[in-house]
Short mmCIF file of C-alpha atoms in Angstrom, two decimals:
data_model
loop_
_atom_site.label_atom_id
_atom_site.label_comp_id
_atom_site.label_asym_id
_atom_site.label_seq_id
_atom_site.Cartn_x
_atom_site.Cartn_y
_atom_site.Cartn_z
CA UNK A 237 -198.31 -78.26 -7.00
CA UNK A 238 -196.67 -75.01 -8.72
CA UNK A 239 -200.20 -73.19 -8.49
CA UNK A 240 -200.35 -73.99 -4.73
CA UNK A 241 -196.76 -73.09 -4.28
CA UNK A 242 -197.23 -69.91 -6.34
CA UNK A 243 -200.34 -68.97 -3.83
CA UNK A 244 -198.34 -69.98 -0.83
CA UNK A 245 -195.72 -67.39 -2.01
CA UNK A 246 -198.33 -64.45 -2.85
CA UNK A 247 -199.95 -64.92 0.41
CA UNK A 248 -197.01 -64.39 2.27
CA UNK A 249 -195.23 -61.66 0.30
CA UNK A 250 -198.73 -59.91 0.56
CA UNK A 251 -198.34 -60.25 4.83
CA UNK A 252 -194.73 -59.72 4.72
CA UNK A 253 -195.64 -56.12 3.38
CA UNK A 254 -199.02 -55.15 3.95
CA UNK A 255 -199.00 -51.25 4.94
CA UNK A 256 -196.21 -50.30 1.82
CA UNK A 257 -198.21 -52.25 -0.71
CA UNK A 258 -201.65 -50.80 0.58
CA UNK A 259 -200.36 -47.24 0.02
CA UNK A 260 -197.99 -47.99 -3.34
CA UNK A 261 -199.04 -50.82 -5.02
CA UNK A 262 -195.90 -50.00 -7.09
CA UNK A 263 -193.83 -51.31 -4.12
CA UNK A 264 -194.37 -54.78 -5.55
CA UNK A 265 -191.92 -54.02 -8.48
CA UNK A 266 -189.84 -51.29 -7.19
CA UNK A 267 -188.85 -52.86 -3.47
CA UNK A 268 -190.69 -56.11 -2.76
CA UNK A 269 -190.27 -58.37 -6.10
CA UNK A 270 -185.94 -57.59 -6.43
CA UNK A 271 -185.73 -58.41 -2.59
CA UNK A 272 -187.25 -61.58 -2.61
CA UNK A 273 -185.23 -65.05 -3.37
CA UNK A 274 -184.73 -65.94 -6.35
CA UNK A 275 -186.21 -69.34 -6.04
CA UNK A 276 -189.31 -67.70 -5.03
CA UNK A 277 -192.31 -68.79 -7.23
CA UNK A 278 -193.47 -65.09 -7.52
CA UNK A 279 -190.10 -63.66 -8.50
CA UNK A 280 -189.49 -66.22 -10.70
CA UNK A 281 -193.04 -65.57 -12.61
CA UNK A 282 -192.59 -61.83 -12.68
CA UNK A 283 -188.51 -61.47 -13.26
CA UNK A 284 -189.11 -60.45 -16.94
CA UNK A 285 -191.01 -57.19 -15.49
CA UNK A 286 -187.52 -56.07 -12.98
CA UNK A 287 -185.10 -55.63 -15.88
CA UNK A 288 -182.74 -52.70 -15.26
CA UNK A 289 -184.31 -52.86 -12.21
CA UNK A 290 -181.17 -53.18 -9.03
CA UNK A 291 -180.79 -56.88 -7.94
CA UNK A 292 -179.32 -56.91 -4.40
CA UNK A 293 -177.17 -60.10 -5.52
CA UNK A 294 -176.02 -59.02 -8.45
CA UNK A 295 -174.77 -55.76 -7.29
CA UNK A 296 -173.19 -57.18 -4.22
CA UNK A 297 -171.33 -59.59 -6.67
CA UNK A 298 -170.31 -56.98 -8.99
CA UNK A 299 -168.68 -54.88 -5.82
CA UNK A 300 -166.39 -57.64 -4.99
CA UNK A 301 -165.70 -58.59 -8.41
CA UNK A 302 -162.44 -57.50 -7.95
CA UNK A 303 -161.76 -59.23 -4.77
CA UNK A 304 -163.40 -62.15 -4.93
CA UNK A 305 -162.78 -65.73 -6.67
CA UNK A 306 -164.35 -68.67 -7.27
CA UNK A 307 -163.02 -71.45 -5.27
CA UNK A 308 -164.23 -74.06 -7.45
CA UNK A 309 -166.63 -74.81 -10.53
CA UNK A 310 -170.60 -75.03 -9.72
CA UNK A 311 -171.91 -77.49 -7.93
CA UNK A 312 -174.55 -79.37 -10.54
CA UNK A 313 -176.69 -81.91 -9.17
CA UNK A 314 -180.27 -80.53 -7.82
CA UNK A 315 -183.40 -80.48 -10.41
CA UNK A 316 -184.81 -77.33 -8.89
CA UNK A 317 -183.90 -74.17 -6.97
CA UNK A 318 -181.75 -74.62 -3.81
CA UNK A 319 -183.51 -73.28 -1.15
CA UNK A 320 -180.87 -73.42 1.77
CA UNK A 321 -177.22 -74.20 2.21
CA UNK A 322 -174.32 -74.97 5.36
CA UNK A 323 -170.99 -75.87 5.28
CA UNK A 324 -170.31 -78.88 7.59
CA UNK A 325 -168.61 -78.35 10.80
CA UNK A 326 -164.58 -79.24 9.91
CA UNK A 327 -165.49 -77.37 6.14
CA UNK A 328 -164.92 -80.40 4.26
CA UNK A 329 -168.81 -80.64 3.17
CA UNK A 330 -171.56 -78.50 2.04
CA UNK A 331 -175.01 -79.81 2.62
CA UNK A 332 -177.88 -78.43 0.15
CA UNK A 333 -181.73 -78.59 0.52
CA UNK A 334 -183.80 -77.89 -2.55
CA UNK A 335 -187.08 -77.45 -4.13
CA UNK A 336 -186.54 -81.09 -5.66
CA UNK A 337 -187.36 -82.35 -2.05
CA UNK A 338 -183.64 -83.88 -1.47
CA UNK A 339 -180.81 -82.95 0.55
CA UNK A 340 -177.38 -83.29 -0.84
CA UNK A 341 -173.59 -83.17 0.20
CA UNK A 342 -171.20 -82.20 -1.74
CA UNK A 343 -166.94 -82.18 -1.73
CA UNK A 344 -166.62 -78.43 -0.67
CA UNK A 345 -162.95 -78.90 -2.31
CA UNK A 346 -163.79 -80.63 -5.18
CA UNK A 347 -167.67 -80.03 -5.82
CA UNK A 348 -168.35 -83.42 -6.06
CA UNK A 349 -171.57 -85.29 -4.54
CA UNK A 350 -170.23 -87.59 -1.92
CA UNK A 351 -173.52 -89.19 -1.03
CA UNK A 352 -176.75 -89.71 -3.06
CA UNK A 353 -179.52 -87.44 -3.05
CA UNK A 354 -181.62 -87.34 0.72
CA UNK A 355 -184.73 -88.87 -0.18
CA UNK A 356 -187.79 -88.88 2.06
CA UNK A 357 -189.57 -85.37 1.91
CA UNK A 358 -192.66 -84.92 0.47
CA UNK A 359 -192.42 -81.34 -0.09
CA UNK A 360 -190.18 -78.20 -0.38
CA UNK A 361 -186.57 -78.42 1.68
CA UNK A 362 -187.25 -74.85 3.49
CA UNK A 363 -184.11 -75.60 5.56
CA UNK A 364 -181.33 -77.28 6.81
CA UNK A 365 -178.62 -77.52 9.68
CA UNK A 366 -175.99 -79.62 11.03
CA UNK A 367 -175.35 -81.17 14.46
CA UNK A 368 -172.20 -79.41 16.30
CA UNK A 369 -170.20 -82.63 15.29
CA UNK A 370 -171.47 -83.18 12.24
CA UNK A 371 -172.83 -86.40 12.51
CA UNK A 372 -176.66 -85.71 11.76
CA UNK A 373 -178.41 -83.03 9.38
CA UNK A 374 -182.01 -81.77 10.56
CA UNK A 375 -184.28 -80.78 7.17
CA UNK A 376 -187.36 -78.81 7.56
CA UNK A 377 -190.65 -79.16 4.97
CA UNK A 378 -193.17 -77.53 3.01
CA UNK A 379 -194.80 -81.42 3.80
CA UNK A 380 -194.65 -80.06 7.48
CA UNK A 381 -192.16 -82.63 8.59
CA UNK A 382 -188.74 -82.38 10.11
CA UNK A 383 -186.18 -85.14 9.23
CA UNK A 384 -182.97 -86.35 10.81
CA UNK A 385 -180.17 -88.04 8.95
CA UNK A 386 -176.60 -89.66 8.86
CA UNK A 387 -174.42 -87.26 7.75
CA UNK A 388 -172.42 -89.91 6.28
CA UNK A 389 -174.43 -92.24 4.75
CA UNK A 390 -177.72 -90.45 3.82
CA UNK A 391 -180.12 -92.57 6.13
CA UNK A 392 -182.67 -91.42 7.80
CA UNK A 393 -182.80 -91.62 11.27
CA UNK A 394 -186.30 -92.67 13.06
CA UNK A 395 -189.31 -91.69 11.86
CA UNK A 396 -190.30 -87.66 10.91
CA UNK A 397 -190.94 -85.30 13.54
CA UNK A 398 -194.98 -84.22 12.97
CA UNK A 399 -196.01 -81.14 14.73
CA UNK A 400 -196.40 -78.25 13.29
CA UNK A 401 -199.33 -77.65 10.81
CA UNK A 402 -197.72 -75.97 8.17
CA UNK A 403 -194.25 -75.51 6.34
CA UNK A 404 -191.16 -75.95 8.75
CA UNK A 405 -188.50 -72.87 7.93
CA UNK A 406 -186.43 -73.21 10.25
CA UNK A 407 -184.22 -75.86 12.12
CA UNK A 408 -181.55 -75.51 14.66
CA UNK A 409 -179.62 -78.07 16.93
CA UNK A 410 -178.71 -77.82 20.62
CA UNK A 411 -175.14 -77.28 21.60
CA UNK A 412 -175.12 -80.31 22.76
CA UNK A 413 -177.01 -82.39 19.47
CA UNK A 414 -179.72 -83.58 22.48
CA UNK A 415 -182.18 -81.26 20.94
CA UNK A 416 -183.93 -79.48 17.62
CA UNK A 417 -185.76 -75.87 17.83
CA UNK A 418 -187.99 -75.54 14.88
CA UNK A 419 -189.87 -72.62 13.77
CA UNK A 420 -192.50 -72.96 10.95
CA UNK A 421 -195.75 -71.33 9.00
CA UNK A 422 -198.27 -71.70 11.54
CA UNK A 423 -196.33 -69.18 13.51
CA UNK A 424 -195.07 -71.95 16.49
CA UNK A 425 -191.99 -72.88 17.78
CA UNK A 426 -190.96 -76.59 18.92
CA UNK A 427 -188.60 -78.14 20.48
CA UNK A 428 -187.89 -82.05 19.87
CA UNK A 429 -185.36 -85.12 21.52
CA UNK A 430 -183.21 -86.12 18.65
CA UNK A 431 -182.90 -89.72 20.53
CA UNK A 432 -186.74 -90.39 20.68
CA UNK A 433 -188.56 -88.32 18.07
CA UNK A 434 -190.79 -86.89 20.32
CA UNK A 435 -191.88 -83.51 20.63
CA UNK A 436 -190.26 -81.81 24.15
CA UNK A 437 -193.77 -79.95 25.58
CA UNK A 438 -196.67 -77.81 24.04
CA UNK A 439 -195.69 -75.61 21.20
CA UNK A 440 -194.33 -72.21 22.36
CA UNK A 441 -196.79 -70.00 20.91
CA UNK A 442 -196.67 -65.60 20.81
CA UNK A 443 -195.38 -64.55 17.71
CA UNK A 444 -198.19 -63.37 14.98
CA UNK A 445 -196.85 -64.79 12.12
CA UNK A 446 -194.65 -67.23 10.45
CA UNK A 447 -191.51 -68.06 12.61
CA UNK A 448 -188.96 -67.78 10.05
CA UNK A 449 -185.26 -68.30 12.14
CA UNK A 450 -184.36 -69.91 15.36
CA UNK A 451 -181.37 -70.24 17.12
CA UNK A 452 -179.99 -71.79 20.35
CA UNK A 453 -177.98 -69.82 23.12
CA UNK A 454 -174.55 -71.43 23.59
CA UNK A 455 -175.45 -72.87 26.97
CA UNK A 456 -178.48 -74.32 25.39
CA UNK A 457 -180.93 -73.18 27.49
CA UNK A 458 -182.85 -70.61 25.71
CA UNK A 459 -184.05 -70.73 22.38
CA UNK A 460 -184.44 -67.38 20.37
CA UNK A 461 -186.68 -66.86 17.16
CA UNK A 462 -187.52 -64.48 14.84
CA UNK A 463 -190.55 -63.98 13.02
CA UNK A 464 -193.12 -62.57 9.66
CA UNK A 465 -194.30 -59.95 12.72
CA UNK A 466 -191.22 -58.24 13.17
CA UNK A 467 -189.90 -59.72 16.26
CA UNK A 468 -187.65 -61.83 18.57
CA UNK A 469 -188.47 -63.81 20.73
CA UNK A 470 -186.37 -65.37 23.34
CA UNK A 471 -187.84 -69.10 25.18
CA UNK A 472 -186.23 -70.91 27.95
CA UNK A 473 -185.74 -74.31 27.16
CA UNK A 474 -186.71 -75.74 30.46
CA UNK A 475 -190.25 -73.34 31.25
CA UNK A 476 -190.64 -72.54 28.02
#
């Protein structure tokens, strides 16, 4: 599992910078490695080689130093890195997805875990979002599977949404919680009916790469994504 995670990584770092790394291989340590996340399998196995080099979240922290407090202590729970993070609509919860393959909420006042762990992913949490009321959470997979839960209680609601044929990155809801956009590895974008599971049309296909964002319009009636290739993308939700 870490080997094929660690090759996962390479690959895409490799496509995410192709014509810098062909022509500097030196890019890798200079540029590429201290951008990356820090819960990236790569960084992680090569970190020892960037000291003194600039780390974009360190330095950012340092700036506001001054300015800036903690509003609480750290939020201990996860076994692994914590791969995405969204505060609940009203602010009262945060909701965490991890490289442990759970989802957890947590007291945003307090820190606390209010819930225990999301269980049901077989794979990496790439990402997470909430409904506009907050009732359900939508995780995305390195098992390839989106998930819907009770915000409240932790349970999972119908069975996974199957589709895409590699890691899910992205996850979005529709203004009005009727729909999910997901974007994911194999470079698609789909769009799913919270109520029945079910995948809304074919797979809206274009970009040339892993789709790794996607967003609804307000109005809910175009989806936009962005991708590995370098661009938007903008769908309606009705042609498609």
């Amino acid at each position: 599992d870490r080997i094929s995670n660690f090759l996962r990584d390479a690959n895409r770092l490799v496509s995410r910078f192709p014509n810098a790394l062909s022509k500097s291989p030196a890019f890798i340590y200079t540029t590429a490695l201290p951008l990356m996340l820090k819960g990236n399998t790569v960084s992680f196995q090569y970190a020892r080689l960037l000291k003194g080099r600039i780390s974009i979240g360190r330095l950012s922290a340092d700036l506001v130093a001054k300015e800036a407090q903690l509003d609480s202590k750290p939020f201990y729970g996860h076994e692994k890195a914590i791969s995405s993070l969204i505060f609940s609509p009203d602010m009262r919860y945060i909701f965490s997805g991890s490289w442990d393959k759970t989802i957890r909420v947590w007291s945003a006042r307090t820190g606390e875990a209010v819930t225990p762990p999301f269980k049901g992913h077989t794979g990496i949490v790439r990402c997470i979002a909430t409904s506009p009321k907050g009732r359900m959470i939508a995780s995305g997979s390195d098992d390839g599977t989106i998930r819907l839960w009770d915000a409240e209680t932790g349970a999972a609601i119908g069975e996974p949404l199957r589709g895409h044929k590699d890691v899910v990155q992205a996850v979005a809801f529709s203004p009005k919680e009727q729909r999910i956009a997901s974007g994911g590895g194999d470079g698609n974008v789909r769009l799913w009916d919270t109520e029945t599971g079910k995948a809304i049309g074919t797979p809206l296909t274009g970009h040339g790469g892993d789709v790794y964002s996607v967003a609804y319009s307000p109005d809910g009636r175009r989806v936009a994504s962005g991708s590995v290739d370098g661009t938007i993308r903008v769908w309606s939700t009705e042609s498609g």
